[in-house]
Coordinates of C-alpha atoms and ligand atoms in Angstrom, one line a residue:
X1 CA -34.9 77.3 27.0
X2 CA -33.8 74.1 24.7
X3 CA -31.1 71.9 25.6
X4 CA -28.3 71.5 23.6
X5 CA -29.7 68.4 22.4
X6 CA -33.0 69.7 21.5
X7 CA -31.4 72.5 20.2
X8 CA -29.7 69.8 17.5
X9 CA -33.0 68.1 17.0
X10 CA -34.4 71.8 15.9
X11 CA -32.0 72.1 13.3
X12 CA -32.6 69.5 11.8
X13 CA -35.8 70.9 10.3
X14 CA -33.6 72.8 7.3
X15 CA -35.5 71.5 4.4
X16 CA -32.8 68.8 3.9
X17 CA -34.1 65.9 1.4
X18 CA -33.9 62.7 2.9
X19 CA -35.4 59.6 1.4
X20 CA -36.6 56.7 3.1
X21 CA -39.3 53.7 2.1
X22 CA -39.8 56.0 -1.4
X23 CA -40.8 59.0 0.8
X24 CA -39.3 62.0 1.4
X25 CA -39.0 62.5 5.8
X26 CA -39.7 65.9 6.8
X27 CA -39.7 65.8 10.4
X28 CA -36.7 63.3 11.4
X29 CA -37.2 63.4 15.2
X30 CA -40.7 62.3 14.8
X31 CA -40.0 60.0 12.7
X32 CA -40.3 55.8 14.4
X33 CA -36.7 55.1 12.2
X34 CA -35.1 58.0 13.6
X35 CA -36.3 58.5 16.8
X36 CA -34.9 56.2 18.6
X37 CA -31.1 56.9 17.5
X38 CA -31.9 60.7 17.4
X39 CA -33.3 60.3 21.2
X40 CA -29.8 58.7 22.2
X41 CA -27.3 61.9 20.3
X42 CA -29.7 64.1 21.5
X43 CA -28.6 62.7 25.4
X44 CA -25.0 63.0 24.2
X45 CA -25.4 66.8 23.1
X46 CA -27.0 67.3 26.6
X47 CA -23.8 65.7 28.6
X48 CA -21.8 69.2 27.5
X49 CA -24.0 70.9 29.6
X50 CA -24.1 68.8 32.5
X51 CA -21.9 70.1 35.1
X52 CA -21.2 66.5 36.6
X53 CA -20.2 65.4 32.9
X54 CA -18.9 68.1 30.6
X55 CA -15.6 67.3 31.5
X56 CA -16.0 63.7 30.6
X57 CA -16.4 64.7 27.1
X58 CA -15.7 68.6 25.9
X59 CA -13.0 71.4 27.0
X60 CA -14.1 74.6 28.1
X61 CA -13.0 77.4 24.6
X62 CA -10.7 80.1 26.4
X63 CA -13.2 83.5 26.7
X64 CA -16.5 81.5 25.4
X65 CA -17.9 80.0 28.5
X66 CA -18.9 77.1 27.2
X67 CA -17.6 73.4 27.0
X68 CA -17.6 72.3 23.4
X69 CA -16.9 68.0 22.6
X70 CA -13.1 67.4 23.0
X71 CA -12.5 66.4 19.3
X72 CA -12.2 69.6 18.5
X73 CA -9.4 69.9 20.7
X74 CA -6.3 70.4 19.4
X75 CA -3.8 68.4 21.6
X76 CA -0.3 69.7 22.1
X77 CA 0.2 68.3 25.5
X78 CA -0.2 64.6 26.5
X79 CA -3.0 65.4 28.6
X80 CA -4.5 67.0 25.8
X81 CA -4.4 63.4 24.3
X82 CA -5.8 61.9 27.4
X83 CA -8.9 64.3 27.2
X84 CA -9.4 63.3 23.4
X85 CA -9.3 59.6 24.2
X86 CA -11.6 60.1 27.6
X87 CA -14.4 62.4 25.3
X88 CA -14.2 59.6 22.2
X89 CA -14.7 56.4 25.2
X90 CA -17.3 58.7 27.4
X91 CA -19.5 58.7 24.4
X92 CA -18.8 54.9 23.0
X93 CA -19.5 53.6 26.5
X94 CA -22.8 55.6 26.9
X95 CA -23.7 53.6 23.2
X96 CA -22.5 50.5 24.5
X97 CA -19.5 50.8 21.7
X98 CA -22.5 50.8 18.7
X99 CA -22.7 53.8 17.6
X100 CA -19.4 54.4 15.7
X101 CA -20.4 57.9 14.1
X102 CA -21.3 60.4 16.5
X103 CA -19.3 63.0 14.3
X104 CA -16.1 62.4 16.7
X105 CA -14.5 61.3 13.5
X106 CA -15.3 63.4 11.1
X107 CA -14.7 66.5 13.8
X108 CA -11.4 65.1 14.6
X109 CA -10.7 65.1 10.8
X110 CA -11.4 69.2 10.7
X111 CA -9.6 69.8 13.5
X112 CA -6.4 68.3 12.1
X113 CA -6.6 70.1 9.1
X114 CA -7.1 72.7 11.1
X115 CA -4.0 72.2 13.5
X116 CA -2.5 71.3 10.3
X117 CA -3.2 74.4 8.1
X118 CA 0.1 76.0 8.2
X119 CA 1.9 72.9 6.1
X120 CA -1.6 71.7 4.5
X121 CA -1.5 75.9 3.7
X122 CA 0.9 75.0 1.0
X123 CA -1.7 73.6 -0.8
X124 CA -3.7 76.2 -1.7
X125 CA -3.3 80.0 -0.9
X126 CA -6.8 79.6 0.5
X127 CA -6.9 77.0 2.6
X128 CA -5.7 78.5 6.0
X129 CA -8.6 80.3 6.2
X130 CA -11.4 78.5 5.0
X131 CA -10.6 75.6 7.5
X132 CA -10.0 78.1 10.2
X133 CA -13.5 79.4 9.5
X134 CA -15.0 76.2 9.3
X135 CA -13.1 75.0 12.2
X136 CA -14.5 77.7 14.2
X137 CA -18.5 77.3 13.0
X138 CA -18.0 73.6 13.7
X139 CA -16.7 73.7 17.2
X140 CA -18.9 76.7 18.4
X141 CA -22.0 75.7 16.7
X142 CA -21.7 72.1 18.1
X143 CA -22.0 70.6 14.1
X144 CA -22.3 67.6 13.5
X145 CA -19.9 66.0 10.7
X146 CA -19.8 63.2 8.9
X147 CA -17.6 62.1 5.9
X148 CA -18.4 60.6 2.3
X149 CA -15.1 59.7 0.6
X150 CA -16.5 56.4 -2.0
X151 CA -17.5 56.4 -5.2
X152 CA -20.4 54.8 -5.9
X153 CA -20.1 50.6 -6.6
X154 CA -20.8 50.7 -10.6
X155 CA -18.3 48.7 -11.7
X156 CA -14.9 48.6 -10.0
X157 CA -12.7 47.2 -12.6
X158 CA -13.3 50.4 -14.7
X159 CA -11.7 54.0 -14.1
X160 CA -12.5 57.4 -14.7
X161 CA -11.4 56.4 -18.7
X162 CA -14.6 54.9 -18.4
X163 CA -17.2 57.3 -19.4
X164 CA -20.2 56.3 -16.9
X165 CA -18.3 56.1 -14.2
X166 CA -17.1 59.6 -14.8
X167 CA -20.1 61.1 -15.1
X168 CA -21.2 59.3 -12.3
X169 CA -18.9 60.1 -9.8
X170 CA -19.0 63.3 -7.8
X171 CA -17.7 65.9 -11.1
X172 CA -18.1 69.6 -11.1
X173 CA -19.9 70.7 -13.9
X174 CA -19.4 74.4 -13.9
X175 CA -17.7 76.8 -12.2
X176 CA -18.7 80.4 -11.1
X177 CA -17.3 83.7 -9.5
X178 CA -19.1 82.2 -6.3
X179 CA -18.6 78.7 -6.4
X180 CA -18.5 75.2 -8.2
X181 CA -21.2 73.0 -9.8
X182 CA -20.6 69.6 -8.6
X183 CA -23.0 66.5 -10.0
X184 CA -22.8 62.4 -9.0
X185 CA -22.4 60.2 -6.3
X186 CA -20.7 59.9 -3.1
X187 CA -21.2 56.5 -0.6
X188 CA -21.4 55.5 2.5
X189 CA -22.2 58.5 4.8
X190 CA -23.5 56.8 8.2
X191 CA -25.4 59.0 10.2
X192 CA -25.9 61.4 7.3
X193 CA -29.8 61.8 7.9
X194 CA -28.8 63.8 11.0
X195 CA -25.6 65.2 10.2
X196 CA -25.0 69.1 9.7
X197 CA -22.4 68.6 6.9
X198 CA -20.3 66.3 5.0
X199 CA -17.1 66.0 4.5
X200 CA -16.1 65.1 0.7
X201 CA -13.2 63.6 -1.0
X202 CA -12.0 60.8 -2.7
X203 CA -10.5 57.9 -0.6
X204 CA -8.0 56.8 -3.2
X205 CA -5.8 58.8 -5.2
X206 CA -6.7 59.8 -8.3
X207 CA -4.6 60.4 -11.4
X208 CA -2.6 63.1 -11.5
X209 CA -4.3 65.1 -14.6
X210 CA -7.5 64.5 -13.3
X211 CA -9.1 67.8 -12.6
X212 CA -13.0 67.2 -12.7
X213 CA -13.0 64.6 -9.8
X214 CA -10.6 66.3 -8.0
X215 CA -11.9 68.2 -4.8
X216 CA -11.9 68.0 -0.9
X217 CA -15.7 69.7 -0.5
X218 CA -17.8 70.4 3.0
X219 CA -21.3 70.0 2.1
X220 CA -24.8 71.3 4.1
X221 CA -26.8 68.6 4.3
X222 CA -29.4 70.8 3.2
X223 CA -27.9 72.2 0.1
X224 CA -30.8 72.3 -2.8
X225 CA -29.9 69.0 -5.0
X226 CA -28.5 66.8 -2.6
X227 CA -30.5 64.0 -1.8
X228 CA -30.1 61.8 1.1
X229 CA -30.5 58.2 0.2
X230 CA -31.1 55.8 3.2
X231 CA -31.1 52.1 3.2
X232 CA -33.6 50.8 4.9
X233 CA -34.0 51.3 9.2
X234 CA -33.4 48.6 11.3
X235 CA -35.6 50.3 14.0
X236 CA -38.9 49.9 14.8
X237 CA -39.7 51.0 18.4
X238 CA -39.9 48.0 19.9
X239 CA -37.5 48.7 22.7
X240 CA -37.7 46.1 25.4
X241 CA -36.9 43.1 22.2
X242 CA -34.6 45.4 20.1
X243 CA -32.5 46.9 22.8
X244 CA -29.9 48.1 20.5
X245 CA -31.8 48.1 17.4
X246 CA -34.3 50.9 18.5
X247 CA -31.6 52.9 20.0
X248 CA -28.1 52.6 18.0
X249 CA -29.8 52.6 14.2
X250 CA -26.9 54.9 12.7
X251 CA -28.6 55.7 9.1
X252 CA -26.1 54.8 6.4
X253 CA -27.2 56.9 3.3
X254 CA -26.0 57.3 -0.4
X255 CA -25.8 60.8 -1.3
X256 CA -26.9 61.9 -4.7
X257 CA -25.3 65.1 -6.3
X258 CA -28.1 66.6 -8.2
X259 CA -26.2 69.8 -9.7
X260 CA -25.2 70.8 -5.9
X261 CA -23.9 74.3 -5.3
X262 CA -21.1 74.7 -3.1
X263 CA -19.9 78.2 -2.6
X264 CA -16.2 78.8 -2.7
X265 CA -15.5 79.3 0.9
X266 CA -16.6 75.3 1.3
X267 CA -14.7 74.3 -1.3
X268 CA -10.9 73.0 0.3
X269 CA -9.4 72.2 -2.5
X270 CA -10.6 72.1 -5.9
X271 CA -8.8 70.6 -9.6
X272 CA -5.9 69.1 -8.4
X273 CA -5.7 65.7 -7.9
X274 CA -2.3 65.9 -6.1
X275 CA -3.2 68.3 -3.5
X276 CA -6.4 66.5 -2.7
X277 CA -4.3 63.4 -2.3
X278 CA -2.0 65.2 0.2
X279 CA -4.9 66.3 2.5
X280 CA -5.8 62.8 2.4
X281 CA -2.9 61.2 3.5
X282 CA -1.8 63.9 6.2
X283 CA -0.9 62.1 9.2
X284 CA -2.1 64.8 11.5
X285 CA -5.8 64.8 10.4
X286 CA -5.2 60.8 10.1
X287 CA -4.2 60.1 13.2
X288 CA -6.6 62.6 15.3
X289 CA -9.8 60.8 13.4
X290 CA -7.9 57.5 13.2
X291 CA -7.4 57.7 17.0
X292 CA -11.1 57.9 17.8
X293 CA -12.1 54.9 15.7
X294 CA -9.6 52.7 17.6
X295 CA -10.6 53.9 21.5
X296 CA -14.8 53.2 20.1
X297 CA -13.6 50.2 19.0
X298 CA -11.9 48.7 22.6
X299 CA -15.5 49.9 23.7
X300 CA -17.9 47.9 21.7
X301 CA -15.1 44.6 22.0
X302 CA -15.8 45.3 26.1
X303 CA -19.8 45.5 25.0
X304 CA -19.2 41.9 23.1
X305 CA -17.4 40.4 26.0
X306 CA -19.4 41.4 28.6
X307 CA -22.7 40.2 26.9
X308 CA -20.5 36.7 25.9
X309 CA -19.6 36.3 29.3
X310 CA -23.6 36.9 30.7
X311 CA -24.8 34.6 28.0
X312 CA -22.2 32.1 28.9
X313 CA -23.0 32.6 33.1
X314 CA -26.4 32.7 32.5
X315 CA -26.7 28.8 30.7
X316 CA -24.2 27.5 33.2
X317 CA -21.4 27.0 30.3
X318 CA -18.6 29.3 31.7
X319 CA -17.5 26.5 33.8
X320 CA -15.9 24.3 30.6
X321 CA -12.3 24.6 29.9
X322 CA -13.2 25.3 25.9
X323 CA -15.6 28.3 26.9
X324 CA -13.3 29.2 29.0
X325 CA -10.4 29.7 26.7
X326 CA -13.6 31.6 23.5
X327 CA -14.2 34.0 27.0
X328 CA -9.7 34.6 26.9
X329 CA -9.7 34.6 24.2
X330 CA -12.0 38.2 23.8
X331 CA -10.0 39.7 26.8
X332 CA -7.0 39.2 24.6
X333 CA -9.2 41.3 21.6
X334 CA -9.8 43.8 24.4
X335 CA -6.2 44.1 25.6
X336 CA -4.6 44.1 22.2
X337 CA -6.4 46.9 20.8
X338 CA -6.0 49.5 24.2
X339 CA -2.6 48.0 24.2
X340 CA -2.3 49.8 20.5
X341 CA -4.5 53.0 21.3
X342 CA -2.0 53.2 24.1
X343 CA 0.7 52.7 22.1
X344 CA -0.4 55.7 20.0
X345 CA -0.7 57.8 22.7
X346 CA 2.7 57.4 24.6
X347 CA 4.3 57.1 20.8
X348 CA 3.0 60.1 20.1
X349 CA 5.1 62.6 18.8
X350 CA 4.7 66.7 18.2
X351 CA 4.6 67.7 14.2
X352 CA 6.1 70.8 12.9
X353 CA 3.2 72.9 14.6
X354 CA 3.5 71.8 17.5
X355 CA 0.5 69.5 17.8
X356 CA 1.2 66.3 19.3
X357 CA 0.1 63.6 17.2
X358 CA -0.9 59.7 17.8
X359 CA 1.9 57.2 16.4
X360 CA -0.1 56.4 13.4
X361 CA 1.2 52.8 12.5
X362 CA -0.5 51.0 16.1
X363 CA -3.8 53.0 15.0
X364 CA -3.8 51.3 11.4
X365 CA -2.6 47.9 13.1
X366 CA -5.9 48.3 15.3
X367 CA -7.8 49.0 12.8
X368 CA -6.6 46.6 10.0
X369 CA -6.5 44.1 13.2
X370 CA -10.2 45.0 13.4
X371 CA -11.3 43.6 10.6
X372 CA -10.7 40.6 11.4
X373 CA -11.2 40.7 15.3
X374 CA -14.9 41.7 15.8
X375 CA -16.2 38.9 12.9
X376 CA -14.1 36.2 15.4
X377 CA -16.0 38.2 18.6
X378 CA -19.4 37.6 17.0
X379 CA -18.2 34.2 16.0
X380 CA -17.4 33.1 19.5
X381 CA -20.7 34.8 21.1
X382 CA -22.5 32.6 18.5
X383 CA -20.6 29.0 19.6
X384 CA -21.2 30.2 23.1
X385 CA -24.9 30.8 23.2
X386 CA -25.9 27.8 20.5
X387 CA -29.7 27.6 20.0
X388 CA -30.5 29.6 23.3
X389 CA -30.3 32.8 20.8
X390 CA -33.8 32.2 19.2
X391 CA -34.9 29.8 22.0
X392 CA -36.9 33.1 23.1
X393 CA -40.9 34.7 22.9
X394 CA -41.3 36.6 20.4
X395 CA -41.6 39.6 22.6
X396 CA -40.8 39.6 26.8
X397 CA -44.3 41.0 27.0
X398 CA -45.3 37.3 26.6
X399 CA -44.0 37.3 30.1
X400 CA -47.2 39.5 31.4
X401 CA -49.3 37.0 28.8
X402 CA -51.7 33.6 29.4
X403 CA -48.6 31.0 29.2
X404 CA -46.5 33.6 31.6
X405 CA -46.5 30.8 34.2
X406 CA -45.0 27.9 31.6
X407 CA -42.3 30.7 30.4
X408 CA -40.9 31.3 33.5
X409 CA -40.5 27.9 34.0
X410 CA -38.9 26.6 30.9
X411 CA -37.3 29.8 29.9
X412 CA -35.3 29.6 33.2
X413 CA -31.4 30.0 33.2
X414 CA -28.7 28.5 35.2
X415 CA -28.1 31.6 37.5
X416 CA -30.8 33.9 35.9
X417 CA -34.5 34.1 36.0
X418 CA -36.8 33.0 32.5
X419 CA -37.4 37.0 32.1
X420 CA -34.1 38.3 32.9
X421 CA -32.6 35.5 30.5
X422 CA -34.7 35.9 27.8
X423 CA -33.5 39.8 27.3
X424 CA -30.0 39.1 27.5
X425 CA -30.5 36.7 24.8
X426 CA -32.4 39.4 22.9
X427 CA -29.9 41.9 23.4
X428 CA -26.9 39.3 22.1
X429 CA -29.0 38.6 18.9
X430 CA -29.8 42.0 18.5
X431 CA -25.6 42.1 18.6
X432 CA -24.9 39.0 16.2
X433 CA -28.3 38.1 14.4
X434 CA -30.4 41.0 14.0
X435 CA -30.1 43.5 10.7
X436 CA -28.4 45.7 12.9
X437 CA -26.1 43.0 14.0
X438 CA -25.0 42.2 10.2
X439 CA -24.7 45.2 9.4
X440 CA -22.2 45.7 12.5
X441 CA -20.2 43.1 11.4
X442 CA -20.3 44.6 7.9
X443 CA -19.3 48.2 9.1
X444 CA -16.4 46.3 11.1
X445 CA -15.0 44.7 8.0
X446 CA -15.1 47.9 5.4
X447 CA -15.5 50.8 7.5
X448 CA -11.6 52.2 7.5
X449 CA -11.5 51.1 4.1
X450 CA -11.0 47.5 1.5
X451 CA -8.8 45.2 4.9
X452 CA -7.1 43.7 1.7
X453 CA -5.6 47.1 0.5
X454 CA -5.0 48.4 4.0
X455 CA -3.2 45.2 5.1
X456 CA -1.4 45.1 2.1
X457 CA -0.1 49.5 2.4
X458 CA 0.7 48.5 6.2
X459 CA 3.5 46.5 4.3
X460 CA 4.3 48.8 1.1
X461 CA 4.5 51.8 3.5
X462 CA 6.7 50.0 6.1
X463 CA 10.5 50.7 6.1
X464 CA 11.2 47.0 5.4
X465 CA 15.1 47.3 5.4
X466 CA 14.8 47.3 9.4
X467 CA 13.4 43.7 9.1
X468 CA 15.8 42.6 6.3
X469 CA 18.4 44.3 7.5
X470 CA 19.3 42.0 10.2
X471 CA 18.8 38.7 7.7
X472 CA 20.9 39.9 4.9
X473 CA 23.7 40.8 7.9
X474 CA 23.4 37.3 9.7
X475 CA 23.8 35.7 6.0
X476 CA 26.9 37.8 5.7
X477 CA 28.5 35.9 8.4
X478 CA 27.7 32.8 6.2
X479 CA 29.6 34.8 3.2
X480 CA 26.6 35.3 1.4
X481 CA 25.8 38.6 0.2
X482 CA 22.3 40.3 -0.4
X483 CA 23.0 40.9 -4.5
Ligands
FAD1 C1 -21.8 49.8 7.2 C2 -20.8 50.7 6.5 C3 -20.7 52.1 6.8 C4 -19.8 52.9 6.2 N1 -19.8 54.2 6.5 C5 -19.0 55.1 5.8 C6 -18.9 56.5 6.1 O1 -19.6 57.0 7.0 N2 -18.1 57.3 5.4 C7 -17.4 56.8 4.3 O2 -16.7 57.6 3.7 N3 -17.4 55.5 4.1 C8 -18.2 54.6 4.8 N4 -18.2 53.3 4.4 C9 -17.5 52.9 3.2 C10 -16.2 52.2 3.4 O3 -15.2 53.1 3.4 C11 -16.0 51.2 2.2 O4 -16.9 50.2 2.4 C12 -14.6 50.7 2.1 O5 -13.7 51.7 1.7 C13 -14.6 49.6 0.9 O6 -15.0 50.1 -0.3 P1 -16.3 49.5 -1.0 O7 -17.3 49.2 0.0 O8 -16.6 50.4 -2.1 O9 -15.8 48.1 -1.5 P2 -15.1 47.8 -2.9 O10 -14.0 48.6 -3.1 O11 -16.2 47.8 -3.9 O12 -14.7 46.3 -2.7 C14 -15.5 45.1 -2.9 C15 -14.6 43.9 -3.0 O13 -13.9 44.0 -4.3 C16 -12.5 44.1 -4.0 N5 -11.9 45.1 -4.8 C17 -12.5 46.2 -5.4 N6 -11.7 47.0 -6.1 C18 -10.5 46.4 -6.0 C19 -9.2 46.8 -6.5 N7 -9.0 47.9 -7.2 N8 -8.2 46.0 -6.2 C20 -8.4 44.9 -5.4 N9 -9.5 44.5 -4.9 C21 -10.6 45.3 -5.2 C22 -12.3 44.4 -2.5 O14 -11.1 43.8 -2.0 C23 -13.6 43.8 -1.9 O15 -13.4 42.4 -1.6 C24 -19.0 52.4 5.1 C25 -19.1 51.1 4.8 C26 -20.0 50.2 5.5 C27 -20.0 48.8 5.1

């Protein structure tokens, strides 16, 4: 019998479009750019049924004998917390911290709407049971979710007055007894090659009026019209050189709405820009999928230290007081942001459900913190390694080649042998120079959203009178009042 994980592999064959170097790729596990990164989820699928692991990562559903992943658990206790957070670092440490979308988000993000449904309920008459239904498929056919929330990058000092950008972003067109019409654009969707479905709304509010563009959607990835769009793969097989590269490649994709069906029971919430924008803010759902993002990211900071400190033990460097204080200076990264996820979790306080949520404000500190964290990490790796990161063979099969006896002796580290250095120094440029690397960086800088708007709401959403307060009260002693 298949595995779970070979189980996910089969379903991928659904007659999903997806479009890479001009082609269209019908069989994805097969396929050198997918392989690789389909090879490593298809491991993770398998770790819910290994009895030495499932309860690393998954909860066992009352009366279905069978352990499903933990971010579909809907925590009302702190331990229930503890098992989130344990599932969402299980699975970052078996990627080394690179692979960011392993649908742990965009799970976490149903299952709050689901916890949530009684208040998010309000919405729309509807709503309780399409997400409970949803909820249900998701967690008991193991899906695999991702999200889609941008509009596509036209030309972003226009609006939806602007008449190509309406028509290019995701609009329904018509609207049935069974479902909507819907035709445009949505961007980024890592990992949608592989994903099951998608989850669809806009990430910034719309105008109030606006009914066309208003929708909170869950997609199949093989709906008829919906084309998968993928940038180009960073993998190419070559394992042993491209450590991370062949293995961590999560596909980012543009998705292209070519008059997509979606039947009514997948559409959330549909011609009302309001309600959409509720859903989208609820903390709940926020701070279950927010919550995951910050634990992966302590993992890949560890990842970054740990190959800094190799690099920096393996050319004799660590002993110099300025190395010394780059190596601090990424334990302090490390510590800041589990300080925060920890935060979150003892902070966390039960909604009106019942469901205990993460204190959301430390989760969008670590993340707006991120931004500017993992660029410095990269930086540091870079001054600590110098010119040693392309002072490498092409390929460590040189090692086996004619010249193997020169390599080994000029290749040669402080406290490591030629070979042995040579693929560490792969692996860090795989981490700081390779494609995959920049686009790392990239994802690390955008991913939870423009760091300029989300520093700047951490301040127009904070009750600022608790900071003033104190000022304008001290000054009062001086006889100066605030007006
Ligand atoms: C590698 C990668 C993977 C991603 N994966 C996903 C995913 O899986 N799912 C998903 O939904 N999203 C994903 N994203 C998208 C991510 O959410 C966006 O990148 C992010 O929200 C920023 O939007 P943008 O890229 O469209 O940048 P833009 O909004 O186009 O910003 C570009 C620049 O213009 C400035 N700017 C633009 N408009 C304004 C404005 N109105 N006011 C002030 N400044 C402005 C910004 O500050 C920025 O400097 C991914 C992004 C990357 C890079």
């Amino acid at each position: 019998m298949a595995t779970r994980g070979e189980q996910f592999l089969d379903s991928l064959k659904d007659g999903r479009r997806v479009w890479l170097d001009g082609k269209q790729v019908d069989d994805l596990p097969g396929h050198p750019a997918f392989s690789g990164t389909l090879d490593t989820i298809r491991r993770l699928f398998d770790l819910l049924d290994d009895p030495n692991e499932q309860d690393w990562v998954g909860f066992e559903v009352p009366g279905k004998d069978k352990y499903v992943h933990s971010s579909f658990l809907v925590p009302h206790t702190p331990e229930d917390l503890a098992r989130r957070s344990r599932a969402f670092a299980y699975w970052a440490r078996e990627t080394n911290g690179v692979m960011s979308r392993l649908s742990d988000y965009a799970r976490s993000m149903v299952t709050g709407w689901y916890a949530a449904r009684k208040r998010l309920g309000k919405l729309d008459s509807h709503f309780n049971e399409k997400i409970t239904a949803f909820y249900h498929e998701a967690r008991d056919r193991d899906l695999f979710l991702t999200t889609a929330l941008l509009d596509p990058q036209i030309n972003r000092s226009g609006d939806l007055d602007d008449r190509v950008i309406a028509e290019r972003y995701l609009h329904t067109v018509k609207e049935t007894r069974e479902g909507i019409v819907v035709r445009g654009a949505k961007m980024i969707a890592t990992s949608a090659p592989y994903t099951h479905d998608f989850l669809i709304f806009s990430f910034h509010r719309l105008p109030s009026g606006n009914s066309t563009h208003a929708h909170v959607l869950i997609v199949p990835a093989n709906a008829p019209g919906l084309h998968i769009v993928c940038r180009e793969s960073f993998a190419d097989g070559r394992d042993r050189d491209h450590i991370l590269s062949s293995r961590y490649d999560e596909m980012d994709a543009v998705l292209l709405f070519d008059d997509v069906f979606i039947p009514w029971e997948r559409v959330l919430l549909h011609g009302d820009a309001d309600a959409v924008w509720h859903l989208r803010s609820d903390r709940t759902a926020n701070a279950l999928a927010f919550h995951q993002t910050v634990v992966r990211f302590a993992v890949k900071l560890e990842f970054v230290a740990g190959v800094a400190f190799a690099v920096a033990e393996a050319i004799g460097v660590d002993g110099f007081l300025h190395i010394q204080e780059k190596l601090g200076e990424l334990i302090t990264q490390i510590d800041t942001i589990k300080a925060l996820a920890l935060a979150a979790e003892s902070q966390a306080r039960h909604d009106e459900s019942g469901v205990l949520v993460p204190e959301l404000s430390y989760l969008d500190t670590a993340r707006s913190l991120g931004t500017r964290l993992y660029p410095r990490a990269i930086e540091i790796l870079q001054q600590i390694g110098g010119s040693g990161f392309v002072q490498t063979p092409s390929t460590v099969d040189e090692f086996d080649g004619p010249i193997s006896r020169l390599l080994q002796l000029y290749f040669e580290g402080a406290s490591v042998g030629a070979e042995q250095k040579v693929k560490l120094f792969k692996l860090a440029w795989d981490l700081i120079g390779s494609p995959l690397g920049a686009r790392h960086e990239l994802y690390e800088r955008f991913y939870a959203g423009d760091p300029v708007r989300s520093f700047a709401n951490q301040y127009l959403y904070y009750d600022k009178t608790v900071l003033t307060g104190p000022v304008w009260k001290l000054l009062q002693k001086t006889g100066v009042t605030q007006h």
